Amino acid sequence: MYNFKWLFVGIILLALFAHPVKSQRVELSGTEVLNFTSAIDGQQYILHINLPNNYAKTNKKYPVLFVTDGQWFFPSMYVGYGGLHYDGFIPDLIIVGITWPDDYDNSRKRDFSPEPVKGIPNSGNAGKFLEVVKNEIIKLVVSKYRIDENDKALFGTSLGGVFAIYTLFHEPSLFNRYIIISPALEWDNGILFRYEERFAEKKLDLKAKIFISSGEYEEAISFKSSFNTFVNQLKSRNYKELQLKSMVIDGMGHSSSATVGGIIGLQYIYSKPALWLENAVLDKYIGHYTFDTQTLLIGRSGNFLYLQNRDGNIELFAETPSTFYIKGFSGSIQFKKDQKNNVSGFDLIKNDTTIFYKKTNQ
């Protein structure tokens, strides 16, 4: 028969001498955390910071992406950025996730809602929170990191999307890029539509590159599509400097569209230009280029250049008249000219490595 007396003694000894296991908050690898209390609204905020891999090796300034609801979406944007950057779709970025120590649900209702809403205590703090972002968070990040203050982006989804749109029409010059996923457009009886109308009445331009999306199934359950109505309202204004891409994401609902839309949005708002160049300009780049024992051929087909390899032709896209890139390749080709203004070769630049290919006459 089992001796329950000794089992009981064993349990007591285990309790006395075993080391207690404590949970520990784990941050994403390579990221940093800043904590501060706002002097504007008295609230506590936490900033999660992700720096480019080459940050310590350079002195340059970087574009910055501010991610609201950082407790949920800083990790997904961190992962999405890594993949897109590896494939050469987006540049080096600093990512800043903005969140609170706890009580996320009530905190976001407080800080993201533009005006007090009946039945939601402490709502309507968006104006003050925008001041916090503008005068404290951005300034804090700028003081600690090398930020390109002329290239700032804002991410927001759902109620965070409400705040992003509120920011767009109340501080239109603060950010020049936006990722807005599944914004709660019916919030507070469609207050965002009224903000846009007031902005349009002022005859101001809207200088921004915006990706806005919704999930297929959140649209299906609505009696009317506020998303399409809002997008069409924006397009109807013909803001000259507005670059807008809208999308209803197949197979996604309100919450599931956040990660997918965030990655697609990242790729869009940081997409490289594809310039149209005259054939006479492109023809100057046609020829063979050599490095060591390797020879590459650059040719032209119609109005684009291509790099020929054993598997076929790879199209080159013009980012500037002398800099080209390949979609899905993390690098660039920069053509060089000699003192007589003739093309002498090109630099193949990938990460921190530059290889010069000399143009030959063969």
JSON list of C-alpha atoms in Angstrom, two decimals, residues 180-308:
[
{"chain": "A", "resi": 180, "resn": "ILE", "atom": "CA", "xyz": [-4.77, 52.27, -41.98]},
{"chain": "A", "resi": 181, "resn": "ILE", "atom": "CA", "xyz": [-6.30, 48.83, -41.49]},
{"chain": "A", "resi": 182, "resn": "SER", "atom": "CA", "xyz": [-10.02, 48.20, -40.91]},
{"chain": "A", "resi": 183, "resn": "PRO", "atom": "CA", "xyz": [-10.72, 51.63, -39.42]},
{"chain": "A", "resi": 184, "resn": "ALA", "atom": "CA", "xyz": [-13.87, 51.77, -37.30]},
{"chain": "A", "resi": 185, "resn": "LEU", "atom": "CA", "xyz": [-15.51, 54.24, -39.69]},
{"chain": "A", "resi": 186, "resn": "GLU", "atom": "CA", "xyz": [-18.91, 54.05, -38.03]},
{"chain": "A", "resi": 187, "resn": "TRP", "atom": "CA", "xyz": [-17.40, 55.09, -34.69]},
{"chain": "A", "resi": 188, "resn": "ASP", "atom": "CA", "xyz": [-19.30, 57.92, -33.01]},
{"chain": "A", "resi": 189, "resn": "ASN", "atom": "CA", "xyz": [-21.89, 58.17, -35.79]},
{"chain": "A", "resi": 190, "resn": "GLY", "atom": "CA", "xyz": [-19.33, 58.49, -38.57]},
{"chain": "A", "resi": 191, "resn": "ILE", "atom": "CA", "xyz": [-17.37, 61.37, -37.11]},
{"chain": "A", "resi": 192, "resn": "LEU", "atom": "CA", "xyz": [-14.41, 60.69, -39.43]},
{"chain": "A", "resi": 193, "resn": "PHE", "atom": "CA", "xyz": [-16.54, 61.50, -42.49]},
{"chain": "A", "resi": 194, "resn": "ARG", "atom": "CA", "xyz": [-17.31, 64.90, -40.98]},
{"chain": "A", "resi": 195, "resn": "TYR", "atom": "CA", "xyz": [-13.62, 65.55, -40.28]},
{"chain": "A", "resi": 196, "resn": "GLU", "atom": "CA", "xyz": [-12.79, 64.85, -43.92]},
{"chain": "A", "resi": 197, "resn": "GLU", "atom": "CA", "xyz": [-15.60, 67.13, -45.10]},
{"chain": "A", "resi": 198, "resn": "ARG", "atom": "CA", "xyz": [-14.35, 70.01, -42.93]},
{"chain": "A", "resi": 199, "resn": "PHE", "atom": "CA", "xyz": [-10.81, 69.47, -44.20]},
{"chain": "A", "resi": 200, "resn": "ALA", "atom": "CA", "xyz": [-11.97, 69.46, -47.84]},
{"chain": "A", "resi": 201, "resn": "GLU", "atom": "CA", "xyz": [-13.89, 72.71, -47.30]},
{"chain": "A", "resi": 202, "resn": "LYS", "atom": "CA", "xyz": [-10.59, 74.44, -46.48]},
{"chain": "A", "resi": 203, "resn": "LYS", "atom": "CA", "xyz": [-9.31, 73.64, -50.01]},
{"chain": "A", "resi": 204, "resn": "LEU", "atom": "CA", "xyz": [-6.06, 72.30, -48.58]},
{"chain": "A", "resi": 205, "resn": "ASP", "atom": "CA", "xyz": [-3.95, 69.63, -50.25]},
{"chain": "A", "resi": 206, "resn": "LEU", "atom": "CA", "xyz": [-3.32, 66.28, -48.66]},
{"chain": "A", "resi": 207, "resn": "LYS", "atom": "CA", "xyz": [0.33, 65.34, -49.14]},
{"chain": "A", "resi": 208, "resn": "ALA", "atom": "CA", "xyz": [0.52, 61.72, -48.05]},
{"chain": "A", "resi": 209, "resn": "LYS", "atom": "CA", "xyz": [0.96, 58.16, -49.27]},
{"chain": "A", "resi": 210, "resn": "ILE", "atom": "CA", "xyz": [-1.81, 56.06, -47.77]},
{"chain": "A", "resi": 211, "resn": "PHE", "atom": "CA", "xyz": [-2.68, 52.37, -47.75]},
{"chain": "A", "resi": 212, "resn": "ILE", "atom": "CA", "xyz": [-6.16, 51.65, -46.40]},
{"chain": "A", "resi": 213, "resn": "SER", "atom": "CA", "xyz": [-7.77, 48.24, -46.26]},
{"chain": "A", "resi": 214, "resn": "SER", "atom": "CA", "xyz": [-10.64, 46.21, -44.90]},
{"chain": "A", "resi": 215, "resn": "GLY", "atom": "CA", "xyz": [-11.34, 42.49, -44.56]},
{"chain": "A", "resi": 216, "resn": "GLU", "atom": "CA", "xyz": [-13.65, 40.70, -46.97]},
{"chain": "A", "resi": 217, "resn": "TYR", "atom": "CA", "xyz": [-15.86, 39.27, -44.26]},
{"chain": "A", "resi": 218, "resn": "GLU", "atom": "CA", "xyz": [-16.19, 42.38, -42.15]},
{"chain": "A", "resi": 219, "resn": "GLU", "atom": "CA", "xyz": [-17.60, 44.06, -45.24]},
{"chain": "A", "resi": 220, "resn": "ALA", "atom": "CA", "xyz": [-20.01, 41.19, -45.87]},
{"chain": "A", "resi": 221, "resn": "ILE", "atom": "CA", "xyz": [-21.70, 41.58, -42.49]},
{"chain": "A", "resi": 222, "resn": "SER", "atom": "CA", "xyz": [-22.32, 45.32, -42.89]},
{"chain": "A", "resi": 223, "resn": "PHE", "atom": "CA", "xyz": [-25.61, 46.68, -44.17]},
{"chain": "A", "resi": 224, "resn": "LYS", "atom": "CA", "xyz": [-23.65, 49.31, -46.03]},
{"chain": "A", "resi": 225, "resn": "SER", "atom": "CA", "xyz": [-20.00, 49.52, -46.86]},
{"chain": "A", "resi": 226, "resn": "SER", "atom": "CA", "xyz": [-18.62, 52.44, -44.88]},
{"chain": "A", "resi": 227, "resn": "PHE", "atom": "CA", "xyz": [-15.17, 51.48, -46.12]},
{"chain": "A", "resi": 228, "resn": "ASN", "atom": "CA", "xyz": [-15.97, 51.93, -49.81]},
{"chain": "A", "resi": 229, "resn": "THR", "atom": "CA", "xyz": [-17.97, 55.07, -49.07]},
{"chain": "A", "resi": 230, "resn": "PHE", "atom": "CA", "xyz": [-15.03, 56.63, -47.24]},
{"chain": "A", "resi": 231, "resn": "VAL", "atom": "CA", "xyz": [-12.52, 55.62, -49.92]},
{"chain": "A", "resi": 232, "resn": "ASN", "atom": "CA", "xyz": [-14.74, 57.03, -52.67]},
{"chain": "A", "resi": 233, "resn": "GLN", "atom": "CA", "xyz": [-15.19, 60.23, -50.70]},
{"chain": "A", "resi": 234, "resn": "LEU", "atom": "CA", "xyz": [-11.41, 60.63, -50.46]},
{"chain": "A", "resi": 235, "resn": "LYS", "atom": "CA", "xyz": [-10.93, 59.94, -54.17]},
{"chain": "A", "resi": 236, "resn": "SER", "atom": "CA", "xyz": [-13.65, 62.38, -55.17]},
{"chain": "A", "resi": 237, "resn": "ARG", "atom": "CA", "xyz": [-11.69, 65.30, -53.67]},
{"chain": "A", "resi": 238, "resn": "ASN", "atom": "CA", "xyz": [-8.86, 64.87, -56.17]},
{"chain": "A", "resi": 239, "resn": "TYR", "atom": "CA", "xyz": [-6.19, 65.83, -53.66]},
{"chain": "A", "resi": 240, "resn": "LYS", "atom": "CA", "xyz": [-3.24, 66.46, -56.01]},
{"chain": "A", "resi": 241, "resn": "GLU", "atom": "CA", "xyz": [-0.49, 65.07, -53.81]},
{"chain": "A", "resi": 242, "resn": "LEU", "atom": "CA", "xyz": [-2.43, 62.19, -52.28]},
{"chain": "A", "resi": 243, "resn": "GLN", "atom": "CA", "xyz": [-1.24, 58.71, -53.24]},
{"chain": "A", "resi": 244, "resn": "LEU", "atom": "CA", "xyz": [-3.94, 56.28, -52.17]},
{"chain": "A", "resi": 245, "resn": "LYS", "atom": "CA", "xyz": [-4.23, 52.54, -52.44]},
{"chain": "A", "resi": 246, "resn": "SER", "atom": "CA", "xyz": [-7.32, 50.80, -51.07]},
{"chain": "A", "resi": 247, "resn": "MET", "atom": "CA", "xyz": [-7.95, 47.08, -50.78]},
{"chain": "A", "resi": 248, "resn": "VAL", "atom": "CA", "xyz": [-10.52, 44.62, -49.47]},
{"chain": "A", "resi": 249, "resn": "ILE", "atom": "CA", "xyz": [-8.42, 41.65, -48.35]},
{"chain": "A", "resi": 250, "resn": "ASP", "atom": "CA", "xyz": [-9.82, 38.29, -49.45]},
{"chain": "A", "resi": 251, "resn": "GLY", "atom": "CA", "xyz": [-10.66, 35.74, -46.79]},
{"chain": "A", "resi": 252, "resn": "MET", "atom": "CA", "xyz": [-9.97, 38.03, -43.83]},
{"chain": "A", "resi": 253, "resn": "GLY", "atom": "CA", "xyz": [-12.17, 39.44, -41.09]},
{"chain": "A", "resi": 254, "resn": "HIS", "atom": "CA", "xyz": [-11.79, 42.51, -38.91]},
{"chain": "A", "resi": 255, "resn": "SER", "atom": "CA", "xyz": [-8.94, 41.27, -36.69]},
{"chain": "A", "resi": 256, "resn": "SER", "atom": "CA", "xyz": [-7.24, 38.83, -39.05]},
{"chain": "A", "resi": 257, "resn": "SER", "atom": "CA", "xyz": [-6.79, 41.50, -41.72]},
{"chain": "A", "resi": 258, "resn": "ALA", "atom": "CA", "xyz": [-4.49, 43.54, -39.45]},
{"chain": "A", "resi": 259, "resn": "THR", "atom": "CA", "xyz": [-1.32, 41.48, -40.00]},
{"chain": "A", "resi": 260, "resn": "VAL", "atom": "CA", "xyz": [-1.91, 40.78, -43.68]},
{"chain": "A", "resi": 261, "resn": "GLY", "atom": "CA", "xyz": [-2.91, 44.37, -44.39]},
{"chain": "A", "resi": 262, "resn": "GLY", "atom": "CA", "xyz": [0.03, 45.67, -42.39]},
{"chain": "A", "resi": 263, "resn": "ILE", "atom": "CA", "xyz": [2.54, 43.78, -44.53]},
{"chain": "A", "resi": 264, "resn": "ILE", "atom": "CA", "xyz": [0.88, 44.76, -47.81]},
{"chain": "A", "resi": 265, "resn": "GLY", "atom": "CA", "xyz": [0.68, 48.33, -46.54]},
{"chain": "A", "resi": 266, "resn": "LEU", "atom": "CA", "xyz": [4.37, 48.37, -45.64]},
{"chain": "A", "resi": 267, "resn": "GLN", "atom": "CA", "xyz": [5.28, 47.27, -49.13]},
{"chain": "A", "resi": 268, "resn": "TYR", "atom": "CA", "xyz": [3.06, 49.93, -50.70]},
{"chain": "A", "resi": 269, "resn": "ILE", "atom": "CA", "xyz": [3.91, 53.03, -48.67]},
{"chain": "A", "resi": 270, "resn": "TYR", "atom": "CA", "xyz": [7.65, 52.37, -49.05]},
{"chain": "A", "resi": 271, "resn": "SER", "atom": "CA", "xyz": [7.50, 51.12, -52.64]},
{"chain": "A", "resi": 272, "resn": "LYS", "atom": "CA", "xyz": [10.27, 52.35, -54.90]},
{"chain": "A", "resi": 273, "resn": "PRO", "atom": "CA", "xyz": [9.44, 54.42, -57.98]},
{"chain": "A", "resi": 274, "resn": "ALA", "atom": "CA", "xyz": [9.61, 52.86, -61.42]},
{"chain": "A", "resi": 275, "resn": "LEU", "atom": "CA", "xyz": [10.60, 55.76, -63.66]},
{"chain": "A", "resi": 276, "resn": "TRP", "atom": "CA", "xyz": [9.96, 55.89, -67.38]},
{"chain": "A", "resi": 277, "resn": "LEU", "atom": "CA", "xyz": [13.17, 56.73, -69.21]},
{"chain": "A", "resi": 278, "resn": "GLU", "atom": "CA", "xyz": [13.68, 57.48, -72.88]},
{"chain": "A", "resi": 279, "resn": "ASN", "atom": "CA", "xyz": [15.27, 54.78, -75.01]},
{"chain": "A", "resi": 280, "resn": "ALA", "atom": "CA", "xyz": [18.21, 57.08, -75.74]},
{"chain": "A", "resi": 281, "resn": "VAL", "atom": "CA", "xyz": [19.02, 57.13, -72.02]},
{"chain": "A", "resi": 282, "resn": "LEU", "atom": "CA", "xyz": [18.61, 53.37, -71.65]},
{"chain": "A", "resi": 283, "resn": "ASP", "atom": "CA", "xyz": [20.77, 52.62, -74.69]},
{"chain": "A", "resi": 284, "resn": "LYS", "atom": "CA", "xyz": [23.81, 54.15, -72.96]},
{"chain": "A", "resi": 285, "resn": "TYR", "atom": "CA", "xyz": [23.67, 51.33, -70.41]},
{"chain": "A", "resi": 286, "resn": "ILE", "atom": "CA", "xyz": [23.51, 48.46, -72.89]},
{"chain": "A", "resi": 287, "resn": "GLY", "atom": "CA", "xyz": [26.63, 46.29, -72.97]},
{"chain": "A", "resi": 288, "resn": "HIS", "atom": "CA", "xyz": [28.82, 43.72, -71.22]},
{"chain": "A", "resi": 289, "resn": "TYR", "atom": "CA", "xyz": [30.12, 44.33, -67.71]},
{"chain": "A", "resi": 290, "resn": "THR", "atom": "CA", "xyz": [32.85, 42.33, -65.99]},
{"chain": "A", "resi": 291, "resn": "PHE", "atom": "CA", "xyz": [34.10, 41.72, -62.47]},
{"chain": "A", "resi": 292, "resn": "ASP", "atom": "CA", "xyz": [36.96, 39.26, -61.99]},
{"chain": "A", "resi": 293, "resn": "THR", "atom": "CA", "xyz": [36.01, 36.33, -64.26]},
{"chain": "A", "resi": 294, "resn": "GLN", "atom": "CA", "xyz": [32.29, 37.07, -64.30]},
{"chain": "A", "resi": 295, "resn": "THR", "atom": "CA", "xyz": [30.60, 38.84, -67.21]},
{"chain": "A", "resi": 296, "resn": "LEU", "atom": "CA", "xyz": [27.07, 40.22, -67.18]},
{"chain": "A", "resi": 297, "resn": "LEU", "atom": "CA", "xyz": [25.05, 41.45, -70.13]},
{"chain": "A", "resi": 298, "resn": "ILE", "atom": "CA", "xyz": [22.61, 44.35, -69.84]},
{"chain": "A", "resi": 299, "resn": "GLY", "atom": "CA", "xyz": [20.26, 44.78, -72.79]},
{"chain": "A", "resi": 300, "resn": "ARG", "atom": "CA", "xyz": [17.09, 46.62, -73.70]},
{"chain": "A", "resi": 301, "resn": "SER", "atom": "CA", "xyz": [13.71, 45.27, -74.71]},
{"chain": "A", "resi": 302, "resn": "GLY", "atom": "CA", "xyz": [11.20, 47.93, -75.60]},
{"chain": "A", "resi": 303, "resn": "ASN", "atom": "CA", "xyz": [11.30, 50.56, -72.89]},
{"chain": "A", "resi": 304, "resn": "PHE", "atom": "CA", "xyz": [13.05, 48.62, -70.16]},
{"chain": "A", "resi": 305, "resn": "LEU", "atom": "CA", "xyz": [16.50, 47.30, -69.37]},
{"chain": "A", "resi": 306, "resn": "TYR", "atom": "CA", "xyz": [17.14, 43.70, -68.51]},
{"chain": "A", "resi": 307, "resn": "LEU", "atom": "CA", "xyz": [19.97, 41.74, -66.94]},
{"chain": "A", "resi": 308, "resn": "GLN", "atom": "CA", "xyz": [20.65, 38.53, -68.84]}
]
